[in-house]
PDB file of C-alpha atoms in Angstrom:
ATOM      1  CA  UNK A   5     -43.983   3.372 -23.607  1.00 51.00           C
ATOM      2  CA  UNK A   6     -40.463   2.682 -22.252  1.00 56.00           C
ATOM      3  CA  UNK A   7     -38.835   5.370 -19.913  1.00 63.00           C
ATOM      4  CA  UNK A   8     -36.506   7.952 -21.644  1.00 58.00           C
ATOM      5  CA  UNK A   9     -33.249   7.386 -21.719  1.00 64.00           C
ATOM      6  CA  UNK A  10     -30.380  10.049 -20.466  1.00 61.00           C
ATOM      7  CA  UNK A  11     -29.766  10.486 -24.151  1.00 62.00           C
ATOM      8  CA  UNK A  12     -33.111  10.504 -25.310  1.00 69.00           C
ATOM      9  CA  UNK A  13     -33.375  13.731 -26.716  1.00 73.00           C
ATOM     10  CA  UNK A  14     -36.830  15.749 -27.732  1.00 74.00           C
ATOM     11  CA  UNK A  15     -37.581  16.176 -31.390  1.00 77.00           C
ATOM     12  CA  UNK A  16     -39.325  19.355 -32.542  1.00 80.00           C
ATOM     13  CA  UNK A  17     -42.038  19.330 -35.105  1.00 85.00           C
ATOM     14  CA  UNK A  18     -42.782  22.561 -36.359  1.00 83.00           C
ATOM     15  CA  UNK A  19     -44.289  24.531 -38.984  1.00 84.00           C
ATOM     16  CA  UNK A  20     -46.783  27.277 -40.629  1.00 81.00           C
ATOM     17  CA  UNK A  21     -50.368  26.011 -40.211  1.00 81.00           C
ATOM     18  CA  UNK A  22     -51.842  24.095 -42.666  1.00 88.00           C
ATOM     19  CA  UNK A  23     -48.294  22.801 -43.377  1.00 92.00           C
ATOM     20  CA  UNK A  24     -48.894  19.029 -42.217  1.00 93.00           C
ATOM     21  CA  UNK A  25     -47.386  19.134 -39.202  1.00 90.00           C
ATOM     22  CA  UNK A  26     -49.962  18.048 -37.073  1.00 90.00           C
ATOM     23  CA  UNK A  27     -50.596  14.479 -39.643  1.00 94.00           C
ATOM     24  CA  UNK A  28     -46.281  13.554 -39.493  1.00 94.00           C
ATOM     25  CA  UNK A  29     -46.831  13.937 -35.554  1.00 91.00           C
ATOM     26  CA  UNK A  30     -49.966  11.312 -35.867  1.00 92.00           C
ATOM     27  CA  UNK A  31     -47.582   9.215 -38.239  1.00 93.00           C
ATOM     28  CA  UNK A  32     -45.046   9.516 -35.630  1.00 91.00           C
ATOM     29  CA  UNK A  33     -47.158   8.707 -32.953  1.00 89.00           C
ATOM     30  CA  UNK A  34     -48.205   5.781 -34.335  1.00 92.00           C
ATOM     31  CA  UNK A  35     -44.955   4.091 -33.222  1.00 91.00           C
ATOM     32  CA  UNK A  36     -44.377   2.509 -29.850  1.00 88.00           C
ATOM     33  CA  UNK A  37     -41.210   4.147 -29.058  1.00 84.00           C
ATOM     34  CA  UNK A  38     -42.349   7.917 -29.374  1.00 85.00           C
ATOM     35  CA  UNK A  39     -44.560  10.011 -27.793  1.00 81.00           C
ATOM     36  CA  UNK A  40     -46.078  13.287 -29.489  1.00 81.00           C
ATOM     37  CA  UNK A  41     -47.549  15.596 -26.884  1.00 78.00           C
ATOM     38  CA  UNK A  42     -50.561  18.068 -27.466  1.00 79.00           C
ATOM     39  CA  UNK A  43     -49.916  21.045 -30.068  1.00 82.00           C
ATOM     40  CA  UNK A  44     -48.371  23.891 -28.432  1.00 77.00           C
ATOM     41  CA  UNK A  45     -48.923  26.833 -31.070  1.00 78.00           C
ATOM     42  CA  UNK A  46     -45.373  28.118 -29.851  1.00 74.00           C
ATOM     43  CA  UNK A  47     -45.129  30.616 -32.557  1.00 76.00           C
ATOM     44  CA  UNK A  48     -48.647  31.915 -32.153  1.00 77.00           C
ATOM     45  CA  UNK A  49     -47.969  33.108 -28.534  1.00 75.00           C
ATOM     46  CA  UNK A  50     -44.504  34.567 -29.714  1.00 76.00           C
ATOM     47  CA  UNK A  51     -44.384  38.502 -27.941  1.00 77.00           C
ATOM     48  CA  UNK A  52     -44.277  41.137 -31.310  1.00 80.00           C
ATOM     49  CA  UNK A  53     -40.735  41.327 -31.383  1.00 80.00           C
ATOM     50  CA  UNK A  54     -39.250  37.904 -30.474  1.00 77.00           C
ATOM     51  CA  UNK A  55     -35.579  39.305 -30.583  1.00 78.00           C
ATOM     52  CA  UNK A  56     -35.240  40.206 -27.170  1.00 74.00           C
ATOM     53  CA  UNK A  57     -35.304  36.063 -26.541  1.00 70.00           C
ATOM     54  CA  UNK A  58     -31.992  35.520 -28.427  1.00 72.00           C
ATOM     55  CA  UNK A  59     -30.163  38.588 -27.027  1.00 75.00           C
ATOM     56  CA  UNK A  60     -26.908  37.102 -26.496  1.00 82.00           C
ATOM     57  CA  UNK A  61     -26.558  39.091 -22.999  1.00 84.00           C
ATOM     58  CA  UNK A  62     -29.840  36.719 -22.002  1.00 77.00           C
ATOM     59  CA  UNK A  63     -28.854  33.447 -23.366  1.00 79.00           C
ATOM     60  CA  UNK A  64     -30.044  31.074 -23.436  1.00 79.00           C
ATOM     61  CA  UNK A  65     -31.921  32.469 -20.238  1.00 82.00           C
ATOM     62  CA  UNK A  66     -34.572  34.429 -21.680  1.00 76.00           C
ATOM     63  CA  UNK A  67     -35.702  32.144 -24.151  1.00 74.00           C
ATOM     64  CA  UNK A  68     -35.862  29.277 -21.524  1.00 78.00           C
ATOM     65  CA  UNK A  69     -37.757  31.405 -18.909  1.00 81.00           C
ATOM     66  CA  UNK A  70     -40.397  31.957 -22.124  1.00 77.00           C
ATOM     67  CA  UNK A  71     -40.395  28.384 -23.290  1.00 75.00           C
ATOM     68  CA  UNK A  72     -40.678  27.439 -19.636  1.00 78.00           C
ATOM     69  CA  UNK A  73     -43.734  30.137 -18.865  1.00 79.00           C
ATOM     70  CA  UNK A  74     -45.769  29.052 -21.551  1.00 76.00           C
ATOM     71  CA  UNK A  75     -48.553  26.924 -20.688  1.00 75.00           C
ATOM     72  CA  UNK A  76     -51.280  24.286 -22.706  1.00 68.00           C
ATOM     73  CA  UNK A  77     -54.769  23.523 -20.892  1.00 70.00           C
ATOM     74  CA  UNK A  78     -52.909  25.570 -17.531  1.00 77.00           C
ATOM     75  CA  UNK A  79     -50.323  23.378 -17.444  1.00 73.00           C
ATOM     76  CA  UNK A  80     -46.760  24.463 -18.407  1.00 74.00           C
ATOM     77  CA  UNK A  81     -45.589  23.006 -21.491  1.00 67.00           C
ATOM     78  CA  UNK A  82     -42.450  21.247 -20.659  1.00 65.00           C
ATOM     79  CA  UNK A  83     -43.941  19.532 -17.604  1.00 71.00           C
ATOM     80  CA  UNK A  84     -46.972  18.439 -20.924  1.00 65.00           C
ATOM     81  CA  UNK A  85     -44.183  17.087 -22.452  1.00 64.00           C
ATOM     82  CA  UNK A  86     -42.481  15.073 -18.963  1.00 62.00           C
ATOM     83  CA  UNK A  87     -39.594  17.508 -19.145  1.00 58.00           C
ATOM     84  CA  UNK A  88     -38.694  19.578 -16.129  1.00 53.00           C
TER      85      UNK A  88
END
């Protein structure tokens, strides 16, 4: 797969389960040119009361340090997905 380019930018897939998310990212993956990294069940781990993450005081802060503290198979997500 080639290296990313500086304006190579991530593209989200998300959804409810059972929503066919998880067959459009093995369609995607299918092509040479992008990479689809291991499900994260983001919305799963959300706390109760997500709110607090979008407090505009805290942003984008907040919701970075949570994106950036969650982890897949103890590793943190970003760094699953070569972003640091």
């Amino acid at each position: 797969m080639p290296q990313p380019q500086a304006g190579d930018a991530p593209i989200f897939i998300v959804g409810l389960p059972r929503s066919g998310t998880t067959l459009l990212a093995s369609m995607l993956a299918i092509h040479p040119d992008i990479d689809c990294g291991p499900e994260t069940f983001f919305f799963a781990r959300l706390p109760p009361d997500p709110a607090h993450l979008l407090d505009p005081s805290g942003w984008p802060q907040r919701a970075l340090d949570y994106v950036c503290g969650l982890r897949l198979r103890d590793v943190p997500v970003h760094e699953s997905f070569g972003r640091t």
